[in-house]
JSON list of C-alpha atoms and ligand atoms in Angstrom, two decimals:
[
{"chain": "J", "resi": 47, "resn": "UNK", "atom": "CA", "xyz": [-90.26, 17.68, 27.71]},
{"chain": "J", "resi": 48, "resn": "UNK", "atom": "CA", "xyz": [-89.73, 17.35, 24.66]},
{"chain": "J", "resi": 49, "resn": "UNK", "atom": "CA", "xyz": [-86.10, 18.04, 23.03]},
{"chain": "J", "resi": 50, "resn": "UNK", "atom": "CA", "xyz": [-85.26, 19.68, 19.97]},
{"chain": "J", "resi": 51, "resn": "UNK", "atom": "CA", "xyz": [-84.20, 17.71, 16.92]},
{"chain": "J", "resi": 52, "resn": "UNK", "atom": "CA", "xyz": [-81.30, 18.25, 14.86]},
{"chain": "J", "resi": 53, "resn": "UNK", "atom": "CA", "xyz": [-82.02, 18.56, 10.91]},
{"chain": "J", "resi": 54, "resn": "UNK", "atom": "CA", "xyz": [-79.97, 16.08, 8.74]},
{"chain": "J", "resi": 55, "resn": "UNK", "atom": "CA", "xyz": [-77.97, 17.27, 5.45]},
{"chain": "J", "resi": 56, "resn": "UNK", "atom": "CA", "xyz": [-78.65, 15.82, 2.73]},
{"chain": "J", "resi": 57, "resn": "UNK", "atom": "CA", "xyz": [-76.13, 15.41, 0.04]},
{"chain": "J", "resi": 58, "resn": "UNK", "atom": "CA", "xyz": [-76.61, 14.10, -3.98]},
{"chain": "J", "resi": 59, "resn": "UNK", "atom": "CA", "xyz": [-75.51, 10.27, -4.81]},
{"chain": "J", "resi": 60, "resn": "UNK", "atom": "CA", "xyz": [-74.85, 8.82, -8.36]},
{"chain": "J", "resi": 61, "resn": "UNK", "atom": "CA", "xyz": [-75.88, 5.55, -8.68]},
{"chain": "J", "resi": 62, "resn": "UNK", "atom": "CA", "xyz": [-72.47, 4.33, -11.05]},
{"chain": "J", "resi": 63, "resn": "UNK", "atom": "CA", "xyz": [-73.90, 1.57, -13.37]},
{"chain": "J", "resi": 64, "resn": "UNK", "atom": "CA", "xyz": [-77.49, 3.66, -14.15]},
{"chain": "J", "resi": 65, "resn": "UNK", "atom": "CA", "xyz": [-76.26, 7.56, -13.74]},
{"chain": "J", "resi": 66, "resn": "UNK", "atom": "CA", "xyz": [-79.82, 8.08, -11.38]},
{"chain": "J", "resi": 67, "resn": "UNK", "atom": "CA", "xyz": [-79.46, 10.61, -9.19]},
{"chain": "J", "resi": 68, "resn": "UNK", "atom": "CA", "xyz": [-80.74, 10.30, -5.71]},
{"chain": "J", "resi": 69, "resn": "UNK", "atom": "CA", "xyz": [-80.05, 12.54, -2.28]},
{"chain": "J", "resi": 70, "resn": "UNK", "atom": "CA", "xyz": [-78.50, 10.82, 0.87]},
{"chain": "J", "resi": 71, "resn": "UNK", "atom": "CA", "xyz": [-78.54, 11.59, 4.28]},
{"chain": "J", "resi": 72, "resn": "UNK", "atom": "CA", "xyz": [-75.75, 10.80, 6.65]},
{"chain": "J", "resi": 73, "resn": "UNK", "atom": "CA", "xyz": [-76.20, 7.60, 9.00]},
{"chain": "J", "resi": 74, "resn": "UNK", "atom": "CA", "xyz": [-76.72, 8.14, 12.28]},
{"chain": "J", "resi": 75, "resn": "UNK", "atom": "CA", "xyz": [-75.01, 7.13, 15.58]},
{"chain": "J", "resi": 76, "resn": "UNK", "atom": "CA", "xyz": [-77.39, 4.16, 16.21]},
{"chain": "J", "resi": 77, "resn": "UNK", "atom": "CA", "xyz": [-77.00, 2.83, 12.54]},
{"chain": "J", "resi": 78, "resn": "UNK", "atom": "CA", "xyz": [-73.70, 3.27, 12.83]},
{"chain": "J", "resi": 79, "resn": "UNK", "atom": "CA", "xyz": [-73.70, 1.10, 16.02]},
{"chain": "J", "resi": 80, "resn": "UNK", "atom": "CA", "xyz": [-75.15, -1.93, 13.87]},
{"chain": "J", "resi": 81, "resn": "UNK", "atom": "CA", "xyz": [-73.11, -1.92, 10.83]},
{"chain": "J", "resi": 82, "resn": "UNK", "atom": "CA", "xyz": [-70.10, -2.00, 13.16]},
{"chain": "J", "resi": 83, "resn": "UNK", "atom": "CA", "xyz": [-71.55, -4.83, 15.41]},
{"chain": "J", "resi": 84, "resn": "UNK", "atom": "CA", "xyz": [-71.70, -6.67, 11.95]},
{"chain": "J", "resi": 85, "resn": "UNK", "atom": "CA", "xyz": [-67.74, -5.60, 10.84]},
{"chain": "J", "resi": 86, "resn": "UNK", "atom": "CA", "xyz": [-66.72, -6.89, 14.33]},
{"chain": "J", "resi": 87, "resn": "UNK", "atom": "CA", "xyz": [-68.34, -10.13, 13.06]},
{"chain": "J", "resi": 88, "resn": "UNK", "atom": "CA", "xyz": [-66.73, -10.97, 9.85]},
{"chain": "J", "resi": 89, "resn": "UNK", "atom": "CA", "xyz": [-69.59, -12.64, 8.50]},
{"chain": "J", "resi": 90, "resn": "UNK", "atom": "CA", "xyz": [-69.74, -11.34, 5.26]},
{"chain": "J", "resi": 91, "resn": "UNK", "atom": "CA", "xyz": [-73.18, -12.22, 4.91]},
{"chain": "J", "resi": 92, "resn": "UNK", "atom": "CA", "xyz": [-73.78, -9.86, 8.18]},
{"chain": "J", "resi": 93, "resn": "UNK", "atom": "CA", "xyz": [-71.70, -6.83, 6.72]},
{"chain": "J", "resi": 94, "resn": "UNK", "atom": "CA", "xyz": [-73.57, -6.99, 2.97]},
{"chain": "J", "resi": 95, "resn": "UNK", "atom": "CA", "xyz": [-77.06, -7.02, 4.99]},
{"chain": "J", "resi": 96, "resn": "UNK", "atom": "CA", "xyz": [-76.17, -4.57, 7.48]},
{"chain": "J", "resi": 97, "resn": "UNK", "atom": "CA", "xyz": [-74.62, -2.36, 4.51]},
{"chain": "J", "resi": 98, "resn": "UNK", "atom": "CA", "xyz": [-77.95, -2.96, 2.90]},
{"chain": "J", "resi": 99, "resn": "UNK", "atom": "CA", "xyz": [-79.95, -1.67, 5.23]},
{"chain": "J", "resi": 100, "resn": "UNK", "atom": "CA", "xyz": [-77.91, 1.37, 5.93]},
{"chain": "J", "resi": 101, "resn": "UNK", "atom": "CA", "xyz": [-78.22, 2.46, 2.07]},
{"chain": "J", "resi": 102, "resn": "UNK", "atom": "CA", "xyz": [-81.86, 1.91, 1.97]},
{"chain": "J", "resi": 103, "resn": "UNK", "atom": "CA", "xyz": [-82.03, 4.09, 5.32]},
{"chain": "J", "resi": 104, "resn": "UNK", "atom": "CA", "xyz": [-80.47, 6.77, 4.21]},
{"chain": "J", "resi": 105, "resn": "UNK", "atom": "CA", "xyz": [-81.17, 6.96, 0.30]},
{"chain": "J", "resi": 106, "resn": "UNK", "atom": "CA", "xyz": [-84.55, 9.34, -0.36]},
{"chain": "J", "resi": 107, "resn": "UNK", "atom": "CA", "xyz": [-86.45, 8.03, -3.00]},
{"chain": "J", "resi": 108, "resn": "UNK", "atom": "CA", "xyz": [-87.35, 4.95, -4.73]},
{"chain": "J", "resi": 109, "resn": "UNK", "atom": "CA", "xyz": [-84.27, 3.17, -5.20]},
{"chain": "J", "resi": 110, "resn": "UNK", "atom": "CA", "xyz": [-84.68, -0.38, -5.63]},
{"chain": "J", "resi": 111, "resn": "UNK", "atom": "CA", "xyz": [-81.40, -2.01, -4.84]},
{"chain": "J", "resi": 112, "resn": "UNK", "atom": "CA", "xyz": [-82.08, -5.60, -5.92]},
{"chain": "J", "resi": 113, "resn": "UNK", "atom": "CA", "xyz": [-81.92, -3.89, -9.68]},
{"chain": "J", "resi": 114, "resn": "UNK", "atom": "CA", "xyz": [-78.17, -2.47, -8.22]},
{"chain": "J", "resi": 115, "resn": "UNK", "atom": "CA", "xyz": [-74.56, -4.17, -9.12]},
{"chain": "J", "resi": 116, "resn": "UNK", "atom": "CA", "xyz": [-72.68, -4.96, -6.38]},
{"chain": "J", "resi": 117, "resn": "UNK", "atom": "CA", "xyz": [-70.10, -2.21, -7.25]},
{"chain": "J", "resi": 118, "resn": "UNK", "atom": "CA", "xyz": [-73.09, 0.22, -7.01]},
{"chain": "J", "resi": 119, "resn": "UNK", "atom": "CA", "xyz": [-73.43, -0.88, -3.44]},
{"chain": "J", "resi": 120, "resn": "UNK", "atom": "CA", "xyz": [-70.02, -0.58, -2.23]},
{"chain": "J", "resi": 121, "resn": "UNK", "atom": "CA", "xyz": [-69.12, 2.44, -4.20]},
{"chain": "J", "resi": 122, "resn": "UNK", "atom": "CA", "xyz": [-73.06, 4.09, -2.06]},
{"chain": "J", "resi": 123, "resn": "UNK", "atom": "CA", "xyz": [-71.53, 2.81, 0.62]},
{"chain": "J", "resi": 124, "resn": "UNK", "atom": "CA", "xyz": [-68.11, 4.53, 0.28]},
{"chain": "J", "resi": 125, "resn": "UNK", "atom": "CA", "xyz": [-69.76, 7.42, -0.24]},
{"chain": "J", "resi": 126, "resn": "UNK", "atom": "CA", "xyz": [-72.48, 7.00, 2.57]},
{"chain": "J", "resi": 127, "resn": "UNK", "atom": "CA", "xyz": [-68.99, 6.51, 5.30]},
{"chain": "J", "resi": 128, "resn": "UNK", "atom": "CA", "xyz": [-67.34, 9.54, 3.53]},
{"chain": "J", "resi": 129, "resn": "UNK", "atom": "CA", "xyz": [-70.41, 12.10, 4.34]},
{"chain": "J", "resi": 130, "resn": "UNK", "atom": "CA", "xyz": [-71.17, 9.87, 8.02]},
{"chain": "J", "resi": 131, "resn": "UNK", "atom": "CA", "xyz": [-67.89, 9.78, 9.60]},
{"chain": "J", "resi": 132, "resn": "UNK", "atom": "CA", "xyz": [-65.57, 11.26, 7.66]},
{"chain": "J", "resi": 133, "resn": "UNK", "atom": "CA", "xyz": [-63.44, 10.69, 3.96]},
{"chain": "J", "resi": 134, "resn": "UNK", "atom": "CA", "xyz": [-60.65, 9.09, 6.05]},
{"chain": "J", "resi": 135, "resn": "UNK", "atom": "CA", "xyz": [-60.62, 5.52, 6.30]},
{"chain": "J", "resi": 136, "resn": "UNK", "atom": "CA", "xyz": [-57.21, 4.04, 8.45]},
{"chain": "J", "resi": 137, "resn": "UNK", "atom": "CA", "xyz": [-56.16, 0.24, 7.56]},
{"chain": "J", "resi": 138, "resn": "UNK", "atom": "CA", "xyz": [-53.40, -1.77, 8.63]},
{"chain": "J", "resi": 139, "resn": "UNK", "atom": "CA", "xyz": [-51.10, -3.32, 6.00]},
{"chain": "J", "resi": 140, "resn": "UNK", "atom": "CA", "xyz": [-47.78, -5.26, 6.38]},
{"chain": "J", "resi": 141, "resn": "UNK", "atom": "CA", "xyz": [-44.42, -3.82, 5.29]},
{"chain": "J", "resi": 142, "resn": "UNK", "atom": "CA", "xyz": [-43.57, -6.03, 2.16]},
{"chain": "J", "resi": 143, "resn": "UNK", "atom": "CA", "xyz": [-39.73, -6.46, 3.47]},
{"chain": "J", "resi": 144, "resn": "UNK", "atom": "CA", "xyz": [-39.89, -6.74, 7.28]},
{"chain": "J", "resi": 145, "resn": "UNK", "atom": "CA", "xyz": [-43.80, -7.99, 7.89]},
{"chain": "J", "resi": 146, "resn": "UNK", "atom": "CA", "xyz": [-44.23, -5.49, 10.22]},
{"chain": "J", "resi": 147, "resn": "UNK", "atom": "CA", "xyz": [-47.85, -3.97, 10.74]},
{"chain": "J", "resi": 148, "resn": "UNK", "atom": "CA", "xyz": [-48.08, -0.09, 9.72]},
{"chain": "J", "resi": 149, "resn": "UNK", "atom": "CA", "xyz": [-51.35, 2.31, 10.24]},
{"chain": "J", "resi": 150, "resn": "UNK", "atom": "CA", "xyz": [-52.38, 3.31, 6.83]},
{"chain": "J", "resi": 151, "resn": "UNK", "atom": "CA", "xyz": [-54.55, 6.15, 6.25]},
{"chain": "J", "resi": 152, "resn": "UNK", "atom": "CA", "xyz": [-56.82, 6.27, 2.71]},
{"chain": "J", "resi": 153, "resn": "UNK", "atom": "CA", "xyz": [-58.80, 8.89, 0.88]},
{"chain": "J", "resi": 154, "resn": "UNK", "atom": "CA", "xyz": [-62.22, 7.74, 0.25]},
{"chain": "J", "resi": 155, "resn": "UNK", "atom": "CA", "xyz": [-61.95, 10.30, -2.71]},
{"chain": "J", "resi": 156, "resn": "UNK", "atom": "CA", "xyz": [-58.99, 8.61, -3.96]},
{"chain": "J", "resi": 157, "resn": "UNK", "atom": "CA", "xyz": [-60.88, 5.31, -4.10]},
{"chain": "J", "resi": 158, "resn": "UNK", "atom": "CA", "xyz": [-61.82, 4.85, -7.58]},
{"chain": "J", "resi": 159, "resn": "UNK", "atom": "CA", "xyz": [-64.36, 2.54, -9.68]},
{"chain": "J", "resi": 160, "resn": "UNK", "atom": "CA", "xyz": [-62.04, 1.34, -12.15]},
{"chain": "J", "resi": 161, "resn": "UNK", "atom": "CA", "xyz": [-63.05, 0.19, -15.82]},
{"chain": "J", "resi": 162, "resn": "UNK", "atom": "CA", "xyz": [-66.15, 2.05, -15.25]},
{"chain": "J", "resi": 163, "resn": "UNK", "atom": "CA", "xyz": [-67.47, 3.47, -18.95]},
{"chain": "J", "resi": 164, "resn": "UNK", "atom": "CA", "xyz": [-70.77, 4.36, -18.91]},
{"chain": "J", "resi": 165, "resn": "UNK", "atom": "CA", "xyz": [-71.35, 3.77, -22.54]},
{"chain": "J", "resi": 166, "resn": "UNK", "atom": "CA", "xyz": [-69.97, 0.32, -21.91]},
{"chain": "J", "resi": 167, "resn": "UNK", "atom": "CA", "xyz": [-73.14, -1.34, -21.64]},
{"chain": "J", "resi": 168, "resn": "UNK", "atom": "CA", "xyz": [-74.64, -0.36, -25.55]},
{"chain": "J", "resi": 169, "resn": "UNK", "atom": "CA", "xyz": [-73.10, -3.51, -27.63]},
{"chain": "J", "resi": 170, "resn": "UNK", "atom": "CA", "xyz": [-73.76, -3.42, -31.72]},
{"chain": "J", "resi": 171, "resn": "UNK", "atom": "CA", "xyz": [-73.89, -6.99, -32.74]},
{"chain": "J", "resi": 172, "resn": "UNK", "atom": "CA", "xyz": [-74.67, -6.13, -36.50]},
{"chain": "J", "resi": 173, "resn": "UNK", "atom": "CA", "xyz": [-75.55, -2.92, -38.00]},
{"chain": "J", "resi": 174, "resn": "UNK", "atom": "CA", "xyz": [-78.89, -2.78, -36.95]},
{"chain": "J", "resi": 175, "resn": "UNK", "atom": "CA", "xyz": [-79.19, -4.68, -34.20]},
{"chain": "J", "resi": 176, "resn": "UNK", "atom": "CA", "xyz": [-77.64, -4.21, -30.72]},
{"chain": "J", "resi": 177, "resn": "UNK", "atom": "CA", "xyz": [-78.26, -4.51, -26.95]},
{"chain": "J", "resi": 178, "resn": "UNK", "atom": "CA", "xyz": [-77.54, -2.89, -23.74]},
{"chain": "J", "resi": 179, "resn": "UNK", "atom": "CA", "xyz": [-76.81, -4.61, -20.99]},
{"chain": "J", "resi": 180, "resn": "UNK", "atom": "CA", "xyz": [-77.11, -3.78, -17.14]},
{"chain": "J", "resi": 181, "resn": "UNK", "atom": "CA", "xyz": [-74.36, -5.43, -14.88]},
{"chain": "J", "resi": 182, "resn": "UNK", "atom": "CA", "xyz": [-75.26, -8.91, -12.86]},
{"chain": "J", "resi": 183, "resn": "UNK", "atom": "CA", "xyz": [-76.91, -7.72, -9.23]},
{"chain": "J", "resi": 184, "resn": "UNK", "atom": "CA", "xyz": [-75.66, -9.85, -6.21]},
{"chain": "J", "resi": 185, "resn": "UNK", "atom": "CA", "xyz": [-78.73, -11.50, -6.02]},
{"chain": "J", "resi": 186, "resn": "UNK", "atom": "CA", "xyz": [-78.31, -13.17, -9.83]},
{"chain": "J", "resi": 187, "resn": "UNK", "atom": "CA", "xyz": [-74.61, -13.92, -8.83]},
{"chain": "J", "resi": 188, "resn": "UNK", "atom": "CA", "xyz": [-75.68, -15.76, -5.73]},
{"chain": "J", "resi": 189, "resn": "UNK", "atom": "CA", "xyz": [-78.58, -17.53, -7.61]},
{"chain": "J", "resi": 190, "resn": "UNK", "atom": "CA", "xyz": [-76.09, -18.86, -9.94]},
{"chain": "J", "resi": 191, "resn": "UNK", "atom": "CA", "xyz": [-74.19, -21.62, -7.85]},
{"chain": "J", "resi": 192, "resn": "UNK", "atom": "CA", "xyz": [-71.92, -23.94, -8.98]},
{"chain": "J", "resi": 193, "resn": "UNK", "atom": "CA", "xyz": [-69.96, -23.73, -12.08]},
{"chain": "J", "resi": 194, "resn": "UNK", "atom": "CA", "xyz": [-69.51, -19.82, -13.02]},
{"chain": "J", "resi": 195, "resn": "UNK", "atom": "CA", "xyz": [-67.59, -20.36, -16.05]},
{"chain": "J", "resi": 196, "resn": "UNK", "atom": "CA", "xyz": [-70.02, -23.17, -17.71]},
{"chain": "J", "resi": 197, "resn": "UNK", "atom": "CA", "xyz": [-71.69, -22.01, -20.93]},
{"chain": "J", "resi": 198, "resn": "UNK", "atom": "CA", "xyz": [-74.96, -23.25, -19.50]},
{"chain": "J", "resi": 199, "resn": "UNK", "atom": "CA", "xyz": [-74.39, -20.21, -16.00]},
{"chain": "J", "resi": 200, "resn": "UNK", "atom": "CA", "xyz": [-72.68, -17.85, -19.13]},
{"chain": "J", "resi": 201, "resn": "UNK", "atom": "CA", "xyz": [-75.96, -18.25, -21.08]},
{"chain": "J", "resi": 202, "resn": "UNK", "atom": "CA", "xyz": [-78.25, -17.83, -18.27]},
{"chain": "J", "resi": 203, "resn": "UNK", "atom": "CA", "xyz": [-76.43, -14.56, -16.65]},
{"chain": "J", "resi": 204, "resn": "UNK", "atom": "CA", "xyz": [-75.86, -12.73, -20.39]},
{"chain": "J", "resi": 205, "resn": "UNK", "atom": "CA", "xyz": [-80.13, -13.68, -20.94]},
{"chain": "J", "resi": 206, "resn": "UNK", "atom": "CA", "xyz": [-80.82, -12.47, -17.06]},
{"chain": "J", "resi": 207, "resn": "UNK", "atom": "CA", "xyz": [-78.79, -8.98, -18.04]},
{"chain": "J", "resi": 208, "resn": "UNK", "atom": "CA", "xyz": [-79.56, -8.05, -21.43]},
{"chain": "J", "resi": 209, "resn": "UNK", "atom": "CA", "xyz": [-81.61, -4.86, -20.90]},
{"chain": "J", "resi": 210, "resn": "UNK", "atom": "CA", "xyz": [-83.17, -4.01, -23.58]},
{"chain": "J", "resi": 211, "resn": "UNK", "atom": "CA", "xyz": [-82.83, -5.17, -27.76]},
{"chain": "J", "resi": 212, "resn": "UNK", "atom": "CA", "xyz": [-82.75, -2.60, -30.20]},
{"chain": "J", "resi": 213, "resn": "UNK", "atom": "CA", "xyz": [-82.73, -2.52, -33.70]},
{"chain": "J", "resi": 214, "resn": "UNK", "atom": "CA", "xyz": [-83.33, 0.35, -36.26]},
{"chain": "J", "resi": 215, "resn": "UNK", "atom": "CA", "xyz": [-86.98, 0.65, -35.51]},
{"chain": "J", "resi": 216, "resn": "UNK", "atom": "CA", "xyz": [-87.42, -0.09, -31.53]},
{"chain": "J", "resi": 217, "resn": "UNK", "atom": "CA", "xyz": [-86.44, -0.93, -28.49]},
{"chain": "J", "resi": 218, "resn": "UNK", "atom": "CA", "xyz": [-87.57, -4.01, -26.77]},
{"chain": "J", "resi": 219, "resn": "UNK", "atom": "CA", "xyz": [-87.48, -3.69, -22.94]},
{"chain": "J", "resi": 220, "resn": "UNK", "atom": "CA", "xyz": [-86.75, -7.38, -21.89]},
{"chain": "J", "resi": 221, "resn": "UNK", "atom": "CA", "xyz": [-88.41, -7.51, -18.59]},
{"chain": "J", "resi": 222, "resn": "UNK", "atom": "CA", "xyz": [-91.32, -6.95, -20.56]},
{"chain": "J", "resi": 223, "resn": "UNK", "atom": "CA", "xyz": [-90.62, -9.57, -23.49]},
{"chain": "J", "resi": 224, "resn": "UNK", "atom": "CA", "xyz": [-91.32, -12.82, -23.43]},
{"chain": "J", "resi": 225, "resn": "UNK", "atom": "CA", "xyz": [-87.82, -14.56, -21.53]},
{"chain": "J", "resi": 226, "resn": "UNK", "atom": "CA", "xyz": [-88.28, -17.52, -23.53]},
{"chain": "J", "resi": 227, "resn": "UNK", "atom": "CA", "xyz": [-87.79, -15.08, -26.58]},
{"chain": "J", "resi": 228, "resn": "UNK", "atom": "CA", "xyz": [-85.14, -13.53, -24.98]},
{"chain": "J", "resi": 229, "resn": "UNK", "atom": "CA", "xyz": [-83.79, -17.28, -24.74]},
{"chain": "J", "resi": 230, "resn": "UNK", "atom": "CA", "xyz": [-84.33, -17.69, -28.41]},
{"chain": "J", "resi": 231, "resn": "UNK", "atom": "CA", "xyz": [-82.30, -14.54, -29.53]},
{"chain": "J", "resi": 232, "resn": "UNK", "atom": "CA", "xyz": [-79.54, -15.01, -27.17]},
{"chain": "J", "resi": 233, "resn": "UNK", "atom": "CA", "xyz": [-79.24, -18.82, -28.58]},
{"chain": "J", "resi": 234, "resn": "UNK", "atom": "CA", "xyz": [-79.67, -17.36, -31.99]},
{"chain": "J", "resi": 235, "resn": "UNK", "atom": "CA", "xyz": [-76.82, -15.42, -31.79]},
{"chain": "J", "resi": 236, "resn": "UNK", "atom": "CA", "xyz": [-73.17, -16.36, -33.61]},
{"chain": "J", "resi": 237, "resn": "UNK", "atom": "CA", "xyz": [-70.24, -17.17, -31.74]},
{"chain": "J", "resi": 238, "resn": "UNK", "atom": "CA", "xyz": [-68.81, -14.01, -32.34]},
{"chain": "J", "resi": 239, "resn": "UNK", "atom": "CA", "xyz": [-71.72, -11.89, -31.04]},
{"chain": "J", "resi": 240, "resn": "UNK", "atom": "CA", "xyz": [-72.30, -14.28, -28.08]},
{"chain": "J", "resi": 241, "resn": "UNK", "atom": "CA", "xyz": [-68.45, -13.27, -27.35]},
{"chain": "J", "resi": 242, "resn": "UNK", "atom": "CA", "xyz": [-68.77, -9.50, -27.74]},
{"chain": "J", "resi": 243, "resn": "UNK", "atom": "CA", "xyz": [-71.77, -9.48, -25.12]},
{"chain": "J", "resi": 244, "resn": "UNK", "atom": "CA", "xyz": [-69.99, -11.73, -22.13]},
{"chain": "J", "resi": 245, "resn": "UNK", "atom": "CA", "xyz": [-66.57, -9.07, -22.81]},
{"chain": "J", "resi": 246, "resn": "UNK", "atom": "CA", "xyz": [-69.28, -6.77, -20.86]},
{"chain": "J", "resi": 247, "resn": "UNK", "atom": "CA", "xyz": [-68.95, -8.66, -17.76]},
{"chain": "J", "resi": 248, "resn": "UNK", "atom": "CA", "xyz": [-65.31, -9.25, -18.24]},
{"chain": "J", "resi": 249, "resn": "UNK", "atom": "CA", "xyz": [-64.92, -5.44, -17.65]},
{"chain": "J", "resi": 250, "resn": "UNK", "atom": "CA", "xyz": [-67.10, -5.12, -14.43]},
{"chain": "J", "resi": 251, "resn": "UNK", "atom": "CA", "xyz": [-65.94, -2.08, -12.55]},
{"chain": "J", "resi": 252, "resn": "UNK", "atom": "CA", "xyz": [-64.04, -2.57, -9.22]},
{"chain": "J", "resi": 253, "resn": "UNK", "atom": "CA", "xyz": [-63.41, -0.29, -6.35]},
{"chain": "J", "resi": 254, "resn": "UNK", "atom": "CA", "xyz": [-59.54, 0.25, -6.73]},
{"chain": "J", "resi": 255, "resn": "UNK", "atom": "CA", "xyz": [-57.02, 1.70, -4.80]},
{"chain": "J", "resi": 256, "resn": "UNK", "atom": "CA", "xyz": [-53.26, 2.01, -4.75]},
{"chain": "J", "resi": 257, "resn": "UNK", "atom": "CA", "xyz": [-51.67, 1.98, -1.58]},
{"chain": "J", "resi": 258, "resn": "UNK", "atom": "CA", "xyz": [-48.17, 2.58, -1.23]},
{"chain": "J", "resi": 259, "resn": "UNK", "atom": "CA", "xyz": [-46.44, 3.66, 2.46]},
{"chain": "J", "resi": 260, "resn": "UNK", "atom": "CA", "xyz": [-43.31, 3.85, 3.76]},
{"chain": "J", "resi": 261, "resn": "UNK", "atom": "CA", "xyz": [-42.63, 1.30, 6.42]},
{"chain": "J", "resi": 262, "resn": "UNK", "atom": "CA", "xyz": [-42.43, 3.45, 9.64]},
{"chain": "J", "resi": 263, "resn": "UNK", "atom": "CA", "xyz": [-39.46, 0.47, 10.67]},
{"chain": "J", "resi": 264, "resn": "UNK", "atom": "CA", "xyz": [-37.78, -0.44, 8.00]},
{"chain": "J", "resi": 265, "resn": "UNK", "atom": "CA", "xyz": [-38.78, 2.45, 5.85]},
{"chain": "J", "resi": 266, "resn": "UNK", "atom": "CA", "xyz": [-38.88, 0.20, 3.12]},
{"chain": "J", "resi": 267, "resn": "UNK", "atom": "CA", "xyz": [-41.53, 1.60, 0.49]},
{"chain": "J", "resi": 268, "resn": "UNK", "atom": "CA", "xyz": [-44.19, -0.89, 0.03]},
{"chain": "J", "resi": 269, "resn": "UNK", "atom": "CA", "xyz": [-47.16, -0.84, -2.72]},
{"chain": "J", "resi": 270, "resn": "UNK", "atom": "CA", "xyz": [-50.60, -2.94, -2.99]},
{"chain": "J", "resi": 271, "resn": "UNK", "atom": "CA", "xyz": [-53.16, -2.75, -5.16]},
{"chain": "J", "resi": 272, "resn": "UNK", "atom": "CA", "xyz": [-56.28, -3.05, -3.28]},
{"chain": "J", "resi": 273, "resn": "UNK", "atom": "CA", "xyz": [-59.38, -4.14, -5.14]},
{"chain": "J", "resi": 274, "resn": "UNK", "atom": "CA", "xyz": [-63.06, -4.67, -3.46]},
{"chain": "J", "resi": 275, "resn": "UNK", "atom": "CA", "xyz": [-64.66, -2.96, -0.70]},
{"chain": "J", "resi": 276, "resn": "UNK", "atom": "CA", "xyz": [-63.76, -5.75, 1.88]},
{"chain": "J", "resi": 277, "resn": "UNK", "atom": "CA", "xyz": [-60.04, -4.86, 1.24]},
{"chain": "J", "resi": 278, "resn": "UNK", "atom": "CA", "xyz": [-60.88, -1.17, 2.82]},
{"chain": "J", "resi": 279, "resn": "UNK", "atom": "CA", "xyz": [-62.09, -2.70, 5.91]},
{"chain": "J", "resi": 280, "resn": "UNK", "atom": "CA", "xyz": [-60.02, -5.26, 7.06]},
{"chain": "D", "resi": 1158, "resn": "ZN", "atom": "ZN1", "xyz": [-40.67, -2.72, 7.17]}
]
């Protein structure tokens, strides 16, 4: 026989860096089961997939999350635990006097993205001529090996993540320019300019939290600053 199924809510998701809307469903009980066979893992490379896959499960629409930053992803995911299995997330940090291992519980609400401006990404490098800029995905970040302060990796991420190129007149998408063009300008540009546009990635968003408790031994007060998804599930 055939049993009745239960309808899913569906709830409305901001993608951060892009301000697309989209509408999310809860995970369910047997996605649930894999993302936390993955945490029990601690292979990173296990948690991002699994994480992956839940968002694209769950996420109506087409949402293409190779274009995403990473701080899109965790802050989807944050949001896709908060409407799952509740806003609550409990952690276990050490009292900074006495070591000793207190239960911590956090507001996923209270988890912010800081640094985020949305209007961060338009950059005027003269007065006609500007760019915006979308943030480096994971993918780009993991292509890049090696040295990720070298002017050569620098060069190649700022050329990879300049959007679009505007001046007075127009706006030139870049994934549809010519990349050895979009070579040329970026090489073109003065020391100054080149400057203003890698500040962008200086000020990537982070998840950001600050956690202060009161040691339930010592009762000494103690206060972190945690920064990154993988600091919420430790
Ligand atoms: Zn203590």
């Amino acid at each position: 026989m055939a049993l009745p199924k239960l309808d899913v809510p569906r709830y409305p998701v901001t993608i951060p860096s892009t301000g697309e809307e989209f509408v999310m469903r809860p995970y369910l009980v047997k996605e649930e089961k894999v993302l936390l066979l993955a945490m029990e893992s601690q292979d990173p490379k296990q948690i991002a997939l699994a994480i992956r896959n839940l968002i694209i499960n769950c996420i109506e629409g087409e949402l293409d999350l190779d274009t995403l930053a990473s701080f899109d992803i965790e802050k989807l995911f944050l949001e896709l635990r908060g409407i799952s299995v509740g806003e609550k997330i409990q952690i276990q940090s050490k009292c900074q006097e006495c070591e000793h291992p207190n239960d911590v519980e956090i507001d996923i609400k209270d988890i912010i993205l800081k640094d985020h401006d949305p209007n961060s990404n338009i950059i005027k490098l003269s007065d006609t001529v500007g760019v915006t800029m979308r943030y480096p995905t994971i993918d780009l970040l993991n292509d890049m090996e090696g040295d990720l302060d070298s002017l050569d990796t620098l060069m190649n991420i700022v050329t990879s993540c300049i959007n679009t190129i505007f001046d007075n007149e127009n706006i030139y998408d870049c994934k549809k320019e010519n990349i050895k063009e979009v070579q040329d300008f970026v090489d073109n540009l003065t020391s100054d300019q080149f400057k203003l546009i890698s500040s962008f990635f200086q000020n990537t968003p982070v998840l950001e939290y600050d956690l202060k408790f009161n040691c339930e031994k010592c009762e000494h007060e103690s206060s972190y600053e945690l920064r990154g998804l993988q600091s919420f599930f430790t």
